[in-house]
Amino acid sequence: MFQRLPDAGDLAVAITIDGKPVKARAGDTVAAALFAAGIDHCRTTPVSGTPRAPYCMMGVCFECLVTIDGVGNRQACLVPVQEGMSVETQRGKREIGR
Amino acid sequence: MAREFDIAVIGGGLVGAAIAWGLGKIGQRVAVLDEGDIAFRASRGNFALVWVQSKGLGMPEYAGWTVRSSEAWGGFADELKEQTGLDICHQRPGGFHLALSEAELANRESILKRLHNQPAMQRYEWEIMDRARVQRMLPQVGPEVVGGSYCPLDGHVNSPRLFRALHAGMQQLGVTYLPNHPVEQITYRDRQFVMHTPAGEVRSGKLVLAAGNGNARLGPMVGLNVPVRPQRGQIVVTEKAAPFLNYPVVTVRQTDEGGVMLGDSLEETGFDPTVGTGVISTIAERAVRMFPVLARLNVVRTWAALRVMTQDGFPIYDQSATCPGAFVATCHSGVTLAANHALVLAPLIAGGSLPPETFEVFSARRFDVPAAA
Amino acid sequence: MSAVNEVRDSYDVAVVGAGPAGLTAATACAAAGLATVLFDEQPAPGGQIYRAITQTPVQRASILGNDYWYGARLVRDFQASRAQYVPGATVWSLSREREIGVSTGGAARLTQAKRVIIATGALERPFPIPGWTLPGVMTAGAGQILLKSGAMVPQGRTLLAGCGPLLWLLAWQYLNAGVKIDAILDTTARASRSAAWPHAPAFLFSPYFRKGLRLMLSVRRRTKVIAGVTGLRAEGNSRLQQVAYRTADGAEIRLPADTLLLHQGVVPNVNLAMSVGIEHRWDDDQLCWVPVVDGYGGTSVDGVAIAGDGAGIAGAWAAEERGKLAALAAIRALKPDTRQDILPDEANIRLALAKVERGRLFLDRYYQPAASFRIPRGDTIVCRCEEVTAQQIIDTVALGCTGPNQMKSFLRCGMGPCQGRLCGLTVTELMAQTRGVPPAEIGHYRLRPPVKPITLGELAALPKDEAAIKAVVRG
Ligand SMILES: Cc1cc2nc3c(=O)[nH]c(=O)nc-3n(C[C@H](O)[C@H](O)[C@H](O)COP(=O)(O)OP(=O)(O)OC[C@H]3O[C@@H](n4cnc5c(N)ncnc54)[C@H](O)[C@@H]3O)c2cc1C
Ligand code: FES
């Protein structure tokens, strides 16, 4: 569970997470926006189906995989948010063609 | 300190492990001598097909040998599972070879026709399918796929798990596995083989060379000629995806874990297992043309492994005339033939000889005679 | 600096990584007139320590501290240089011939460099405790990245656990920002502390000594620190609910927690270097693989150097100097007639380097994480991607696996998308302990390109020659 310091300033970027509209800060990565939105886990694993959340925030662990604008398994901690972006949390194995 | 066994198997890859497992099962005291963690071990890098179609052009007996293993595979997998608890996911839905142009399809058809027109060729089902029929079975094929060949005997397994199951099974059967025992020299005296390794000597009454490309060097030490050479194959693997492919294609298959394996090149580069961007890019490109839905999947791994290749591409099974009790088994389809190696070859080796009516054709003596024009 | 994303076919020098080492290396090479490119996966320069320095919302200087803001100068110098900067660029392959595979904006391409400087820095050492995969558990570095780049701090019951300077730095920054930390669970091992003392005198002269001491005291004044923690576990049902541990006097404690931030030091990020076959050695003080480099970062692969923490952990100030040394070697090789006043001043660099490296051994030994936190047992997950446990790995040793490569093919351990980054060291040490041999004898996973995933479509679109096509297409 994370919150913003007053320093964060304006939340000017509108995105959706699992269809729900959310405001993010320009410069946020998608992973930061997920935390800010209070998302508890971003995926369940393809092996056992247990929930996972971003762990390293620096592109190393691949725990932050989500579907961004229809493309699955993208590293949320490396992708900056963009106006209108659609983010979806994932379940298990990636669907083919997504 | 020397250790003594009924039979020593040199090489703990799929061929050696399958034979050792088969020998252990019939009560032989077996040692498997192997290299360490870094080794050319094609068993860790193969494509995991149990494949029948197109094998044996030039040696119909090889086609028969392959069909026999394919038939035995189901029972073999069940037996391993019962013994070790490991499901190696053997499946035999039939398999495809896809063509991306009319020329490729015509070429394919002519190869298969020649194969099946050979005298002494074993009969089994196969067919050339046009695009519409292929699409009915593989709905995800791309527009460039013009057709392909299909054979209902083809299948695949989880090859790394097969490898583990054989090792786990060997252990349960009391086979002694000796890693970090690279064999440098073999001597034969008084009907006994002595294997010299940096980790000490091992002695045995019989000997099986199953050292892959290492057999070329070891063979002459016991009077066997084993002309094999490394042939590089590169493979690309994607992240796990939900199941989408119901049949293995000779260069594209989805594993039970979800990853899609894409293969594989044939390169004459000696003992060089490096991955080259141009080759993996070509593999990727052909796979995407066959199945455009793959384009967005992430590649998570690639590797290069060295096949064990003979001049004619067929296996060598042989026994030594000068050092009785020494055998060699080497092939480049160690997954497909694993059932035969464990269930047919191992008992013959334990019995002391390979019946010539079945095995003469696989002897390396075939390379001594210049091929008749 | 030109920030065009257009990657050219060839460069004199390609630098990978925009942390302090990469920034100074690229700046110096460009100053000497070499056609220089700097690739970095992050959207902005700074690397880990100066993460988001050009765009952080945290403008109250007191929160992140002077050592963070110091980095702005490196970025400014780089921006004033003629080097090309390509952010959001993932380098996924490097060949011995120095052909680089790089992906930007969803498209991959190949480029050729006469010299390559790998400055991919460090990553946090794996911290495989029971429950470390639960949502709510993350690394201290991750917490710091959220702070630097998004002004985000934990809310609710927050615990920090582990050892090493970064853990204390993060605590200090959080406290400066007004975050309430419930406790710091200090896992620094008594044995490590005693092993470090002989090297303490040298450390007294390190610039890190006074800083570190002041910071630690400041943190201790403001929050509870529990020393001698062992048996650390994260517990909860599908998310972190509590943290369990044993105190120095053997009591079992459970604390409710919403966030647990773990850290036990950093280790070189070796994947790119290993994939090109650069020789590495096991470092018994830092307990990790370290590339074998000469005085300029030169490696066993011709024309490829490593600078910064990727060549062995020495910290940001050292990284800055090591970046210049790698640049110096590149300039001397490619433009031997470069005027002295343009060349980085080697004598000065070596002086500065000696100063910041003084007493390093003290830090390495003092913060050497205890074996129980590096080498897990039982059901604890080692490989997060494939969900492989410590016991499963131990069992493969009994099956005859002598090293990570055979084990990997038996268990899929290390085959997931992180490509062994979060399990490699654990596996090496676990197998070494099980077999009773030194880690150097166990070795590491054999790594191959792509060292970061790229899509099949990207890979398919790369140029290929006749030989490659012939090797694949068959009847
Ligand atoms: C999470 C974390 C937080 C830290 N915080 C602090 C701190 O607050 N204070 C402190 O003194 N020390 C800190 N350290 C230690 C500090 O990072 C190092 O001492 C210092 O950054 C070393 O500089 P460098 O240039 O070698 O590497 P880094 O600064 O780490 O820079 C490496 C860069 O390379 C990029 N990169 C890596 N692989 C690729 C690739 N394949 N393709 C493209 N780009 C790539 C990375 O994105 C990164 O930007 C931290 C370390 C970590 C891991
Ligand atoms: S959080 Fe680790 S890769 Fe994104």
PDB file of C-alpha atoms and ligand atoms in Angstrom, chain A residues 56 58, chain C residues 16-23 39-42 44 46-51 67 89-92 119-124 139-142 144-145 148 166 169 173 208 263 266 269 272 307-310 313-317 319-320 421 451-452, ligand 1:
ATOM      1  CA  CYS A  56      12.092  -4.786  -8.023  1.00  0.00           C
ATOM      2  CA  MET A  58      13.868  -1.816 -12.118  1.00  0.00           C
TER       3      MET A  58
ATOM      4  CA  VAL C  16      25.020   0.465 -22.267  1.00  0.00           C
ATOM      5  CA  GLY C  17      23.554   1.970 -19.108  1.00  0.00           C
ATOM      6  CA  ALA C  18      23.024   5.620 -18.115  1.00  0.00           C
ATOM      7  CA  GLY C  19      24.119   5.457 -14.469  1.00  0.00           C
ATOM      8  CA  PRO C  20      27.188   7.333 -13.254  1.00  0.00           C
ATOM      9  CA  ALA C  21      29.625   5.006 -15.051  1.00  0.00           C
ATOM     10  CA  GLY C  22      27.810   5.116 -18.362  1.00  0.00           C
ATOM     11  CA  LEU C  23      27.247   8.874 -18.209  1.00  0.00           C
ATOM     12  CA  PHE C  39      21.519   3.131 -24.602  1.00  0.00           C
ATOM     13  CA  ASP C  40      19.419   2.818 -21.480  1.00  0.00           C
ATOM     14  CA  GLU C  41      16.310   0.870 -20.730  1.00  0.00           C
ATOM     15  CA  GLN C  42      14.919   3.533 -18.373  1.00  0.00           C
ATOM     16  CA  ALA C  44      15.434   9.025 -18.208  1.00  0.00           C
ATOM     17  CA  GLY C  46      20.637   8.614 -13.895  1.00  0.00           C
ATOM     18  CA  GLY C  47      20.782   4.856 -13.438  1.00  0.00           C
ATOM     19  CA  GLN C  48      19.641   3.502 -10.087  1.00  0.00           C
ATOM     20  CA  ILE C  49      21.248   5.981  -7.730  1.00  0.00           C
ATOM     21  CA  TYR C  50      20.317   9.111  -9.657  1.00  0.00           C
ATOM     22  CA  ARG C  51      17.056   7.601 -10.845  1.00  0.00           C
ATOM     23  CA  ASP C  67      24.359  12.687  -2.569  1.00  0.00           C
ATOM     24  CA  ALA C  89      16.300   1.163 -25.245  1.00  0.00           C
ATOM     25  CA  THR C  90      16.812  -2.408 -24.168  1.00  0.00           C
ATOM     26  CA  VAL C  91      20.053  -4.010 -25.251  1.00  0.00           C
ATOM     27  CA  TRP C  92      19.210  -7.677 -25.629  1.00  0.00           C
ATOM     28  CA  ALA C 119      27.712  -0.021 -17.581  1.00  0.00           C
ATOM     29  CA  THR C 120      24.649  -1.974 -16.565  1.00  0.00           C
ATOM     30  CA  GLY C 121      25.316  -1.495 -12.876  1.00  0.00           C
ATOM     31  CA  ALA C 122      24.042  -3.576 -10.042  1.00  0.00           C
ATOM     32  CA  LEU C 123      20.926  -5.321  -8.933  1.00  0.00           C
ATOM     33  CA  GLU C 124      19.807  -6.241  -5.460  1.00  0.00           C
ATOM     34  CA  THR C 139      12.889  -4.730  -2.395  1.00  0.00           C
ATOM     35  CA  ALA C 140      14.121  -1.609  -0.645  1.00  0.00           C
ATOM     36  CA  GLY C 141      15.449  -0.495  -4.026  1.00  0.00           C
ATOM     37  CA  ALA C 142      11.929  -0.738  -5.410  1.00  0.00           C
ATOM     38  CA  GLN C 144      13.319   3.939  -3.286  1.00  0.00           C
ATOM     39  CA  ILE C 145      12.473   4.001  -6.985  1.00  0.00           C
ATOM     40  CA  LYS C 148      12.409   9.092  -6.433  1.00  0.00           C
ATOM     41  CA  LEU C 166      20.992   1.144   1.002  1.00  0.00           C
ATOM     42  CA  LEU C 169      19.660   5.238   3.269  1.00  0.00           C
ATOM     43  CA  GLN C 173      14.925   9.205   3.179  1.00  0.00           C
ATOM     44  CA  TYR C 208      31.541   6.792   3.320  1.00  0.00           C
ATOM     45  CA  HIS C 263      17.498  -5.618   1.065  1.00  0.00           C
ATOM     46  CA  VAL C 266      23.755  -5.272  -4.353  1.00  0.00           C
ATOM     47  CA  ASN C 269      24.274  -7.278 -13.096  1.00  0.00           C
ATOM     48  CA  LEU C 272      24.849  -9.138 -20.722  1.00  0.00           C
ATOM     49  CA  ALA C 307      32.576   0.083 -15.974  1.00  0.00           C
ATOM     50  CA  GLY C 308      30.823   0.815 -12.728  1.00  0.00           C
ATOM     51  CA  ASP C 309      29.188  -1.618 -10.352  1.00  0.00           C
ATOM     52  CA  GLY C 310      28.787  -4.144 -13.140  1.00  0.00           C
ATOM     53  CA  ILE C 313      30.468  -3.343  -6.441  1.00  0.00           C
ATOM     54  CA  ALA C 314      32.302  -0.166  -5.461  1.00  0.00           C
ATOM     55  CA  GLY C 315      29.569   2.471  -5.348  1.00  0.00           C
ATOM     56  CA  ALA C 316      28.488   5.449  -7.397  1.00  0.00           C
ATOM     57  CA  TRP C 317      31.558   7.649  -6.935  1.00  0.00           C
ATOM     58  CA  ALA C 319      31.519   4.126 -10.933  1.00  0.00           C
ATOM     59  CA  GLU C 320      31.962   7.681 -12.152  1.00  0.00           C
ATOM     60  CA  ARG C 421      18.658 -12.839 -12.274  1.00  0.00           C
ATOM     61  CA  VAL C 451      19.308 -11.250 -22.260  1.00  0.00           C
ATOM     62  CA  LYS C 452      16.015  -9.383 -22.129  1.00  0.00           C
TER      63      LYS C 452
HETATM   64  C1  LIG D   1      17.790  -0.371  -6.583  1.00  0.00           C
HETATM   65  C2  LIG D   1      19.091   0.260  -6.201  1.00  0.00           C
HETATM   66  C3  LIG D   1      19.120   1.426  -5.498  1.00  0.00           C
HETATM   67  C4  LIG D   1      20.323   2.013  -5.135  1.00  0.00           C
HETATM   68  N1  LIG D   1      20.307   3.180  -4.457  1.00  0.00           N
HETATM   69  C5  LIG D   1      21.461   3.727  -4.094  1.00  0.00           C
HETATM   70  C6  LIG D   1      21.482   4.948  -3.405  1.00  0.00           C
HETATM   71  O1  LIG D   1      20.431   5.568  -3.125  1.00  0.00           O
HETATM   72  N2  LIG D   1      22.662   5.442  -3.045  1.00  0.00           N
HETATM   73  C7  LIG D   1      23.844   4.793  -3.333  1.00  0.00           C
HETATM   74  O2  LIG D   1      24.931   5.306  -2.976  1.00  0.00           O
HETATM   75  N3  LIG D   1      23.868   3.663  -4.035  1.00  0.00           N
HETATM   76  C8  LIG D   1      22.714   3.118  -4.401  1.00  0.00           C
HETATM   77  N4  LIG D   1      22.758   1.954  -5.096  1.00  0.00           N
HETATM   78  C9  LIG D   1      24.067   1.466  -5.571  1.00  0.00           C
HETATM   79  C10 LIG D   1      24.360   2.284  -6.855  1.00  0.00           C
HETATM   80  O3  LIG D   1      23.320   2.014  -7.770  1.00  0.00           O
HETATM   81  C11 LIG D   1      25.622   1.982  -7.591  1.00  0.00           C
HETATM   82  O4  LIG D   1      26.719   2.142  -6.732  1.00  0.00           O
HETATM   83  C12 LIG D   1      25.801   2.886  -8.817  1.00  0.00           C
HETATM   84  O5  LIG D   1      24.579   3.160  -9.425  1.00  0.00           O
HETATM   85  C13 LIG D   1      26.681   2.249  -9.821  1.00  0.00           C
HETATM   86  O6  LIG D   1      26.624   2.943 -11.074  1.00  0.00           O
HETATM   87  P1  LIG D   1      26.605   2.217 -12.503  1.00  0.00           P
HETATM   88  O7  LIG D   1      26.725   3.272 -13.522  1.00  0.00           O
HETATM   89  O8  LIG D   1      27.638   1.182 -12.448  1.00  0.00           O
HETATM   90  O9  LIG D   1      25.212   1.518 -12.605  1.00  0.00           O
HETATM   91  P2  LIG D   1      23.674   2.028 -12.543  1.00  0.00           P
HETATM   92  O10 LIG D   1      23.567   3.298 -11.966  1.00  0.00           O
HETATM   93  O11 LIG D   1      22.950   0.950 -11.926  1.00  0.00           O
HETATM   94  O12 LIG D   1      23.215   2.182 -14.109  1.00  0.00           O
HETATM   95  C14 LIG D   1      23.041   1.112 -15.010  1.00  0.00           C
HETATM   96  C15 LIG D   1      22.014   1.471 -16.093  1.00  0.00           C
HETATM   97  O13 LIG D   1      22.057   0.482 -17.127  1.00  0.00           O
HETATM   98  C16 LIG D   1      20.734   0.205 -17.608  1.00  0.00           C
HETATM   99  N5  LIG D   1      20.710  -1.124 -18.214  1.00  0.00           N
HETATM  100  C17 LIG D   1      20.981  -2.309 -17.632  1.00  0.00           C
HETATM  101  N6  LIG D   1      20.872  -3.336 -18.536  1.00  0.00           N
HETATM  102  C18 LIG D   1      20.532  -2.776 -19.709  1.00  0.00           C
HETATM  103  C19 LIG D   1      20.287  -3.313 -21.035  1.00  0.00           C
HETATM  104  N7  LIG D   1      20.416  -4.650 -21.311  1.00  0.00           N
HETATM  105  N8  LIG D   1      19.932  -2.461 -22.028  1.00  0.00           N
HETATM  106  C20 LIG D   1      19.842  -1.104 -21.755  1.00  0.00           C
HETATM  107  N9  LIG D   1      20.076  -0.584 -20.532  1.00  0.00           N
HETATM  108  C21 LIG D   1      20.424  -1.379 -19.522  1.00  0.00           C
HETATM  109  C22 LIG D   1      19.908   0.330 -16.362  1.00  0.00           C
HETATM  110  O14 LIG D   1      18.587   0.637 -16.702  1.00  0.00           O
HETATM  111  C23 LIG D   1      20.591   1.485 -15.603  1.00  0.00           C
HETATM  112  O15 LIG D   1      19.989   2.659 -15.978  1.00  0.00           O
HETATM  113  C24 LIG D   1      21.553   1.379  -5.492  1.00  0.00           C
HETATM  114  C25 LIG D   1      21.503   0.195  -6.214  1.00  0.00           C
HETATM  115  C26 LIG D   1      20.314  -0.374  -6.581  1.00  0.00           C
HETATM  116  C27 LIG D   1      20.314  -1.658  -7.365  1.00  0.00           C
END
